[in-house]
Amino acid sequence: AGDSEGAAPAIAPNSIRQSDVSVPATVKAAKRSKQWPYWENAMQAELDSIKSHGTYSLVRKPDAPVNIVSCKWVFAVKAKD
C-alpha cells in the first residue's frame, strides 16, 4: 500500500495499448494499418509455428474437379496476462 495504489500500470517502452489498435478484417487492411509491422511479425510467427508442428503438407492440385479448402487470416489483439 503506497502511492501506486489505484494507479494505472506502467506501460513498457515500445508497447501498444490495446485500445489504440484497430483490428483489421483483411490482410489488405492490415497492410494499410500503422501497426502493419506488428501484424506482419505475428503472421510470420504463426506460419513458422504451423510449419514447425507439421500441421499440413502442400500437395499438387489434382486434375479432377475437387473442392479445395480455403483459408483466411483472422486478426485479434491479445493482452498479456
PDB file of N, CA and C in Angstrom:
ATOM      1  N   ALA A   1       0.854  -1.180   0.000  1.00  0.00           N
ATOM      2  CA  ALA A   1       0.000   0.000   0.000  1.00  0.00           C
ATOM      3  C   ALA A   1       0.880   1.216   0.000  1.00  0.00           C
ATOM      4  N   GLY A   2       1.107   1.795  -1.147  1.00  0.00           N
ATOM      5  CA  GLY A   2       1.915   3.002  -1.252  1.00  0.00           C
ATOM      6  C   GLY A   2       1.235   3.991  -2.148  1.00  0.00           C
ATOM      7  N   ASP A   3       2.029   4.891  -2.704  1.00  0.00           N
ATOM      8  CA  ASP A   3       1.493   5.908  -3.589  1.00  0.00           C
ATOM      9  C   ASP A   3       0.951   5.328  -4.884  1.00  0.00           C
ATOM     10  N   SER A   4       1.371   4.090  -5.230  1.00  0.00           N
ATOM     11  CA  SER A   4       0.960   3.493  -6.502  1.00  0.00           C
ATOM     12  C   SER A   4      -0.392   2.799  -6.408  1.00  0.00           C
ATOM     13  N   GLU A   5      -0.995   2.781  -5.226  1.00  0.00           N
ATOM     14  CA  GLU A   5      -2.275   2.099  -5.066  1.00  0.00           C
ATOM     15  C   GLU A   5      -3.338   2.771  -5.932  1.00  0.00           C
ATOM     16  N   GLY A   6      -3.993   1.986  -6.776  1.00  0.00           N
ATOM     17  CA  GLY A   6      -5.037   2.520  -7.645  1.00  0.00           C
ATOM     18  C   GLY A   6      -4.508   3.185  -8.900  1.00  0.00           C
ATOM     19  N   ALA A   7      -3.193   3.274  -9.054  1.00  0.00           N
ATOM     20  CA  ALA A   7      -2.612   3.904 -10.238  1.00  0.00           C
ATOM     21  C   ALA A   7      -2.645   2.937 -11.410  1.00  0.00           C
ATOM     22  N   ALA A   8      -2.683   3.500 -12.607  1.00  0.00           N
ATOM     23  CA  ALA A   8      -2.649   2.680 -13.821  1.00  0.00           C
ATOM     24  C   ALA A   8      -1.302   1.989 -13.913  1.00  0.00           C
ATOM     25  N   PRO A   9      -1.261   0.759 -14.453  1.00  0.00           N
ATOM     26  CA  PRO A   9       0.021   0.063 -14.593  1.00  0.00           C
ATOM     27  C   PRO A   9       0.930   0.805 -15.557  1.00  0.00           C
ATOM     28  N   ALA A  10       2.224   0.700 -15.326  1.00  0.00           N
ATOM     29  CA  ALA A  10       3.202   1.342 -16.198  1.00  0.00           C
ATOM     30  C   ALA A  10       3.174   0.679 -17.570  1.00  0.00           C
ATOM     31  N   ILE A  11       3.374   1.465 -18.595  1.00  0.00           N
ATOM     32  CA  ILE A  11       3.414   0.957 -19.966  1.00  0.00           C
ATOM     33  C   ILE A  11       4.878   0.799 -20.362  1.00  0.00           C
ATOM     34  N   ALA A  12       5.228  -0.385 -20.822  1.00  0.00           N
ATOM     35  CA  ALA A  12       6.604  -0.651 -21.243  1.00  0.00           C
ATOM     36  C   ALA A  12       6.921   0.160 -22.493  1.00  0.00           C
ATOM     37  N   PRO A  13       8.187   0.586 -22.631  1.00  0.00           N
ATOM     38  CA  PRO A  13       8.580   1.294 -23.855  1.00  0.00           C
ATOM     39  C   PRO A  13       8.299   0.432 -25.083  1.00  0.00           C
ATOM     40  N   ASN A  14       7.890   1.043 -26.168  1.00  0.00           N
ATOM     41  CA  ASN A  14       7.591   0.371 -27.438  1.00  0.00           C
ATOM     42  C   ASN A  14       6.375  -0.544 -27.365  1.00  0.00           C
ATOM     43  N   SER A  15       5.578  -0.447 -26.324  1.00  0.00           N
ATOM     44  CA  SER A  15       4.374  -1.262 -26.261  1.00  0.00           C
ATOM     45  C   SER A  15       3.207  -0.486 -26.852  1.00  0.00           C
ATOM     46  N   ILE A  16       2.163  -1.212 -27.184  1.00  0.00           N
ATOM     47  CA  ILE A  16       0.984  -0.609 -27.788  1.00  0.00           C
ATOM     48  C   ILE A  16      -0.206  -0.887 -26.886  1.00  0.00           C
ATOM     49  N   ARG A  17      -1.003   0.117 -26.648  1.00  0.00           N
ATOM     50  CA  ARG A  17      -2.218  -0.078 -25.868  1.00  0.00           C
ATOM     51  C   ARG A  17      -3.249  -0.761 -26.748  1.00  0.00           C
ATOM     52  N   GLN A  18      -3.932  -1.745 -26.190  1.00  0.00           N
ATOM     53  CA  GLN A  18      -4.946  -2.490 -26.936  1.00  0.00           C
ATOM     54  C   GLN A  18      -6.005  -1.547 -27.502  1.00  0.00           C
ATOM     55  N   SER A  19      -6.351  -0.521 -26.762  1.00  0.00           N
ATOM     56  CA  SER A  19      -7.383   0.420 -27.205  1.00  0.00           C
ATOM     57  C   SER A  19      -6.928   1.271 -28.391  1.00  0.00           C
ATOM     58  N   ASP A  20      -5.617   1.319 -28.650  1.00  0.00           N
ATOM     59  CA  ASP A  20      -5.086   2.108 -29.760  1.00  0.00           C
ATOM     60  C   ASP A  20      -4.994   1.327 -31.062  1.00  0.00           C
ATOM     61  N   VAL A  21      -5.367   0.052 -31.037  1.00  0.00           N
ATOM     62  CA  VAL A  21      -5.224  -0.798 -32.215  1.00  0.00           C
ATOM     63  C   VAL A  21      -6.582  -1.037 -32.859  1.00  0.00           C
ATOM     64  N   SER A  22      -6.643  -0.760 -34.138  1.00  0.00           N
ATOM     65  CA  SER A  22      -7.831  -1.082 -34.919  1.00  0.00           C
ATOM     66  C   SER A  22      -7.590  -2.460 -35.530  1.00  0.00           C
ATOM     67  N   VAL A  23      -8.448  -3.418 -35.209  1.00  0.00           N
ATOM     68  CA  VAL A  23      -8.259  -4.790 -35.691  1.00  0.00           C
ATOM     69  C   VAL A  23      -8.750  -4.878 -37.134  1.00  0.00           C
ATOM     70  N   PRO A  24      -7.847  -5.213 -38.059  1.00  0.00           N
ATOM     71  CA  PRO A  24      -8.229  -5.284 -39.473  1.00  0.00           C
ATOM     72  C   PRO A  24      -9.053  -6.535 -39.782  1.00  0.00           C
ATOM     73  N   ALA A  25      -9.888  -6.428 -40.804  1.00  0.00           N
ATOM     74  CA  ALA A  25     -10.714  -7.558 -41.238  1.00  0.00           C
ATOM     75  C   ALA A  25     -10.031  -8.363 -42.343  1.00  0.00           C
ATOM     76  N   THR A  26      -9.052  -7.767 -43.002  1.00  0.00           N
ATOM     77  CA  THR A  26      -8.370  -8.428 -44.113  1.00  0.00           C
ATOM     78  C   THR A  26      -6.873  -8.136 -44.057  1.00  0.00           C
ATOM     79  N   VAL A  27      -6.095  -8.915 -44.789  1.00  0.00           N
ATOM     80  CA  VAL A  27      -4.659  -8.655 -44.885  1.00  0.00           C
ATOM     81  C   VAL A  27      -4.425  -7.304 -45.548  1.00  0.00           C
ATOM     82  N   LYS A  28      -5.226  -6.981 -46.548  1.00  0.00           N
ATOM     83  CA  LYS A  28      -5.095  -5.693 -47.234  1.00  0.00           C
ATOM     84  C   LYS A  28      -5.266  -4.539 -46.243  1.00  0.00           C
ATOM     85  N   ALA A  29      -6.255  -4.656 -45.366  1.00  0.00           N
ATOM     86  CA  ALA A  29      -6.473  -3.626 -44.348  1.00  0.00           C
ATOM     87  C   ALA A  29      -5.321  -3.597 -43.356  1.00  0.00           C
ATOM     88  N   ALA A  30      -4.784  -4.757 -43.012  1.00  0.00           N
ATOM     89  CA  ALA A  30      -3.643  -4.821 -42.089  1.00  0.00           C
ATOM     90  C   ALA A  30      -2.438  -4.112 -42.690  1.00  0.00           C
ATOM     91  N   LYS A  31      -2.224  -4.292 -43.986  1.00  0.00           N
ATOM     92  CA  LYS A  31      -1.086  -3.657 -44.651  1.00  0.00           C
ATOM     93  C   LYS A  31      -1.214  -2.136 -44.673  1.00  0.00           C
ATOM     94  N   ARG A  32      -2.430  -1.618 -44.666  1.00  0.00           N
ATOM     95  CA  ARG A  32      -2.660  -0.170 -44.649  1.00  0.00           C
ATOM     96  C   ARG A  32      -2.564   0.409 -43.237  1.00  0.00           C
ATOM     97  N   SER A  33      -2.573  -0.448 -42.241  1.00  0.00           N
ATOM     98  CA  SER A  33      -2.568  -0.037 -40.842  1.00  0.00           C
ATOM     99  C   SER A  33      -1.195   0.455 -40.410  1.00  0.00           C
ATOM    100  N   LYS A  34      -1.175   1.414 -39.496  1.00  0.00           N
ATOM    101  CA  LYS A  34       0.116   1.857 -38.968  1.00  0.00           C
ATOM    102  C   LYS A  34       0.752   0.770 -38.091  1.00  0.00           C
ATOM    103  N   GLN A  35      -0.022  -0.224 -37.712  1.00  0.00           N
ATOM    104  CA  GLN A  35       0.515  -1.345 -36.948  1.00  0.00           C
ATOM    105  C   GLN A  35       0.969  -2.497 -37.846  1.00  0.00           C
ATOM    106  N   TRP A  36       1.055  -2.285 -39.152  1.00  0.00           N
ATOM    107  CA  TRP A  36       1.409  -3.355 -40.081  1.00  0.00           C
ATOM    108  C   TRP A  36       2.656  -4.136 -39.652  1.00  0.00           C
ATOM    109  N   PRO A  37       3.742  -3.492 -39.212  1.00  0.00           N
ATOM    110  CA  PRO A  37       4.911  -4.299 -38.822  1.00  0.00           C
ATOM    111  C   PRO A  37       4.582  -5.328 -37.722  1.00  0.00           C
ATOM    112  N   TYR A  38       3.693  -4.971 -36.813  1.00  0.00           N
ATOM    113  CA  TYR A  38       3.295  -5.905 -35.755  1.00  0.00           C
ATOM    114  C   TYR A  38       2.441  -7.039 -36.317  1.00  0.00           C
ATOM    115  N   TRP A  39       1.489  -6.697 -37.195  1.00  0.00           N
ATOM    116  CA  TRP A  39       0.653  -7.739 -37.819  1.00  0.00           C
ATOM    117  C   TRP A  39       1.523  -8.668 -38.653  1.00  0.00           C
ATOM    118  N   GLU A  40       2.442  -8.110 -39.419  1.00  0.00           N
ATOM    119  CA  GLU A  40       3.309  -8.919 -40.269  1.00  0.00           C
ATOM    120  C   GLU A  40       4.157  -9.885 -39.422  1.00  0.00           C
ATOM    121  N   ASN A  41       4.717  -9.386 -38.325  1.00  0.00           N
ATOM    122  CA  ASN A  41       5.505 -10.252 -37.440  1.00  0.00           C
ATOM    123  C   ASN A  41       4.649 -11.360 -36.837  1.00  0.00           C
ATOM    124  N   ALA A  42       3.416 -11.018 -36.453  1.00  0.00           N
ATOM    125  CA  ALA A  42       2.512 -12.017 -35.871  1.00  0.00           C
ATOM    126  C   ALA A  42       2.148 -13.081 -36.907  1.00  0.00           C
ATOM    127  N   MET A  43       1.905 -12.652 -38.143  1.00  0.00           N
ATOM    128  CA  MET A  43       1.575 -13.598 -39.209  1.00  0.00           C
ATOM    129  C   MET A  43       2.751 -14.546 -39.469  1.00  0.00           C
ATOM    130  N   GLN A  44       3.960 -13.991 -39.512  1.00  0.00           N
ATOM    131  CA  GLN A  44       5.135 -14.819 -39.762  1.00  0.00           C
ATOM    132  C   GLN A  44       5.353 -15.807 -38.623  1.00  0.00           C
ATOM    133  N   ALA A  45       5.149 -15.349 -37.390  1.00  0.00           N
ATOM    134  CA  ALA A  45       5.297 -16.241 -36.231  1.00  0.00           C
ATOM    135  C   ALA A  45       4.286 -17.377 -36.298  1.00  0.00           C
ATOM    136  N   GLU A  46       3.064 -17.078 -36.718  1.00  0.00           N
ATOM    137  CA  GLU A  46       2.029 -18.113 -36.843  1.00  0.00           C
ATOM    138  C   GLU A  46       2.398 -19.125 -37.931  1.00  0.00           C
ATOM    139  N   LEU A  47       2.853 -18.629 -39.082  1.00  0.00           N
ATOM    140  CA  LEU A  47       3.274 -19.532 -40.161  1.00  0.00           C
ATOM    141  C   LEU A  47       4.447 -20.416 -39.723  1.00  0.00           C
ATOM    142  N   ASP A  48       5.417 -19.812 -39.037  1.00  0.00           N
ATOM    143  CA  ASP A  48       6.567 -20.580 -38.549  1.00  0.00           C
ATOM    144  C   ASP A  48       6.113 -21.679 -37.590  1.00  0.00           C
ATOM    145  N   SER A  49       5.174 -21.358 -36.709  1.00  0.00           N
ATOM    146  CA  SER A  49       4.655 -22.329 -35.747  1.00  0.00           C
ATOM    147  C   SER A  49       3.937 -23.476 -36.452  1.00  0.00           C
ATOM    148  N   ILE A  50       3.091 -23.132 -37.420  1.00  0.00           N
ATOM    149  CA  ILE A  50       2.341 -24.153 -38.164  1.00  0.00           C
ATOM    150  C   ILE A  50       3.307 -25.088 -38.887  1.00  0.00           C
ATOM    151  N   LYS A  51       4.311 -24.510 -39.538  1.00  0.00           N
ATOM    152  CA  LYS A  51       5.290 -25.323 -40.265  1.00  0.00           C
ATOM    153  C   LYS A  51       6.091 -26.204 -39.322  1.00  0.00           C
ATOM    154  N   SER A  52       6.523 -25.650 -38.191  1.00  0.00           N
ATOM    155  CA  SER A  52       7.362 -26.423 -37.270  1.00  0.00           C
ATOM    156  C   SER A  52       6.600 -27.578 -36.621  1.00  0.00           C
ATOM    157  N   HIS A  53       5.282 -27.472 -36.535  1.00  0.00           N
ATOM    158  CA  HIS A  53       4.466 -28.539 -35.953  1.00  0.00           C
ATOM    159  C   HIS A  53       3.969 -29.546 -36.992  1.00  0.00           C
ATOM    160  N   GLY A  54       4.324 -29.334 -38.255  1.00  0.00           N
ATOM    161  CA  GLY A  54       3.913 -30.265 -39.303  1.00  0.00           C
ATOM    162  C   GLY A  54       2.401 -30.352 -39.448  1.00  0.00           C
ATOM    163  N   THR A  55       1.734 -29.228 -39.295  1.00  0.00           N
ATOM    164  CA  THR A  55       0.276 -29.185 -39.316  1.00  0.00           C
ATOM    165  C   THR A  55      -0.309 -29.552 -40.676  1.00  0.00           C
ATOM    166  N   TYR A  56       0.419 -29.287 -41.731  1.00  0.00           N
ATOM    167  CA  TYR A  56      -0.091 -29.563 -43.071  1.00  0.00           C
ATOM    168  C   TYR A  56       1.066 -29.896 -44.002  1.00  0.00           C
ATOM    169  N   SER A  57       0.741 -30.373 -45.165  1.00  0.00           N
ATOM    170  CA  SER A  57       1.739 -30.539 -46.214  1.00  0.00           C
ATOM    171  C   SER A  57       1.114 -30.081 -47.533  1.00  0.00           C
ATOM    172  N   LEU A  58       1.917 -29.444 -48.343  1.00  0.00           N
ATOM    173  CA  LEU A  58       1.443 -28.977 -49.647  1.00  0.00           C
ATOM    174  C   LEU A  58       1.405 -30.154 -50.619  1.00  0.00           C
ATOM    175  N   VAL A  59       0.365 -30.204 -51.396  1.00  0.00           N
ATOM    176  CA  VAL A  59       0.225 -31.244 -52.422  1.00  0.00           C
ATOM    177  C   VAL A  59      -0.200 -30.578 -53.720  1.00  0.00           C
ATOM    178  N   ARG A  60       0.058 -31.252 -54.804  1.00  0.00           N
ATOM    179  CA  ARG A  60      -0.377 -30.738 -56.113  1.00  0.00           C
ATOM    180  C   ARG A  60      -1.888 -30.837 -56.222  1.00  0.00           C
ATOM    181  N   LYS A  61      -2.474 -29.860 -56.892  1.00  0.00           N
ATOM    182  CA  LYS A  61      -3.909 -29.886 -57.140  1.00  0.00           C
ATOM    183  C   LYS A  61      -4.190 -30.979 -58.168  1.00  0.00           C
ATOM    184  N   PRO A  62      -5.121 -31.880 -57.869  1.00  0.00           N
ATOM    185  CA  PRO A  62      -5.437 -32.943 -58.834  1.00  0.00           C
ATOM    186  C   PRO A  62      -6.113 -32.371 -60.085  1.00  0.00           C
ATOM    187  N   ASP A  63      -5.987 -33.092 -61.174  1.00  0.00           N
ATOM    188  CA  ASP A  63      -6.628 -32.668 -62.420  1.00  0.00           C
ATOM    189  C   ASP A  63      -8.151 -32.787 -62.332  1.00  0.00           C
ATOM    190  N   ALA A  64      -8.616 -33.727 -61.551  1.00  0.00           N
ATOM    191  CA  ALA A  64     -10.068 -33.922 -61.402  1.00  0.00           C
ATOM    192  C   ALA A  64     -10.660 -32.756 -60.607  1.00  0.00           C
ATOM    193  N   PRO A  65     -11.939 -32.450 -60.878  1.00  0.00           N
ATOM    194  CA  PRO A  65     -12.577 -31.375 -60.103  1.00  0.00           C
ATOM    195  C   PRO A  65     -12.691 -31.774 -58.624  1.00  0.00           C
ATOM    196  N   VAL A  66     -12.163 -30.935 -57.769  1.00  0.00           N
ATOM    197  CA  VAL A  66     -12.204 -31.198 -56.334  1.00  0.00           C
ATOM    198  C   VAL A  66     -12.562 -29.919 -55.590  1.00  0.00           C
ATOM    199  N   ASN A  67     -13.015 -30.086 -54.368  1.00  0.00           N
ATOM    200  CA  ASN A  67     -13.317 -28.955 -53.519  1.00  0.00           C
ATOM    201  C   ASN A  67     -12.049 -28.587 -52.748  1.00  0.00           C
ATOM    202  N   ILE A  68     -11.457 -27.458 -53.082  1.00  0.00           N
ATOM    203  CA  ILE A  68     -10.239 -27.004 -52.414  1.00  0.00           C
ATOM    204  C   ILE A  68     -10.637 -26.254 -51.147  1.00  0.00           C
ATOM    205  N   VAL A  69     -10.024 -26.619 -50.033  1.00  0.00           N
ATOM    206  CA  VAL A  69     -10.292 -25.950 -48.761  1.00  0.00           C
ATOM    207  C   VAL A  69      -9.571 -24.608 -48.754  1.00  0.00           C
ATOM    208  N   SER A  70     -10.306 -23.564 -48.499  1.00  0.00           N
ATOM    209  CA  SER A  70      -9.695 -22.239 -48.466  1.00  0.00           C
ATOM    210  C   SER A  70      -9.390 -21.835 -47.028  1.00  0.00           C
ATOM    211  N   CYS A  71      -8.720 -20.725 -46.889  1.00  0.00           N
ATOM    212  CA  CYS A  71      -8.416 -20.219 -45.558  1.00  0.00           C
ATOM    213  C   CYS A  71      -8.314 -18.701 -45.620  1.00  0.00           C
ATOM    214  N   LYS A  72      -8.294 -18.078 -44.463  1.00  0.00           N
ATOM    215  CA  LYS A  72      -8.098 -16.638 -44.402  1.00  0.00           C
ATOM    216  C   LYS A  72      -7.495 -16.294 -43.052  1.00  0.00           C
ATOM    217  N   TRP A  73      -6.866 -15.132 -42.975  1.00  0.00           N
ATOM    218  CA  TRP A  73      -6.306 -14.656 -41.722  1.00  0.00           C
ATOM    219  C   TRP A  73      -7.415 -14.032 -40.894  1.00  0.00           C
ATOM    220  N   VAL A  74      -7.403 -14.320 -39.612  1.00  0.00           N
ATOM    221  CA  VAL A  74      -8.314 -13.675 -38.659  1.00  0.00           C
ATOM    222  C   VAL A  74      -7.438 -12.963 -37.650  1.00  0.00           C
ATOM    223  N   PHE A  75      -7.582 -11.654 -37.568  1.00  0.00           N
ATOM    224  CA  PHE A  75      -6.745 -10.844 -36.703  1.00  0.00           C
ATOM    225  C   PHE A  75      -7.435 -10.585 -35.370  1.00  0.00           C
ATOM    226  N   ALA A  76      -6.641 -10.556 -34.308  1.00  0.00           N
ATOM    227  CA  ALA A  76      -7.138 -10.251 -32.972  1.00  0.00           C
ATOM    228  C   ALA A  76      -5.989  -9.683 -32.151  1.00  0.00           C
ATOM    229  N   VAL A  77      -6.333  -8.937 -31.135  1.00  0.00           N
ATOM    230  CA  VAL A  77      -5.324  -8.398 -30.228  1.00  0.00           C
ATOM    231  C   VAL A  77      -5.411  -9.184 -28.931  1.00  0.00           C
ATOM    232  N   LYS A  78      -4.290  -9.694 -28.500  1.00  0.00           N
ATOM    233  CA  LYS A  78      -4.236 -10.447 -27.239  1.00  0.00           C
ATOM    234  C   LYS A  78      -3.521  -9.610 -26.203  1.00  0.00           C
ATOM    235  N   ALA A  79      -4.089  -9.554 -25.019  1.00  0.00           N
ATOM    236  CA  ALA A  79      -3.449  -8.838 -23.910  1.00  0.00           C
ATOM    237  C   ALA A  79      -2.604  -9.819 -23.129  1.00  0.00           C
ATOM    238  N   LYS A  80      -1.424  -9.379 -22.734  1.00  0.00           N
ATOM    239  CA  LYS A  80      -0.572 -10.234 -21.909  1.00  0.00           C
ATOM    240  C   LYS A  80      -1.141 -10.268 -20.506  1.00  0.00           C
ATOM    241  N   ASP A  81      -1.084 -11.435 -19.900  1.00  0.00           N
ATOM    242  CA  ASP A  81      -1.563 -11.563 -18.512  1.00  0.00           C
ATOM    243  C   ASP A  81      -0.509 -11.115 -17.543  1.00  0.00           C
TER     244      ASP A  81
END
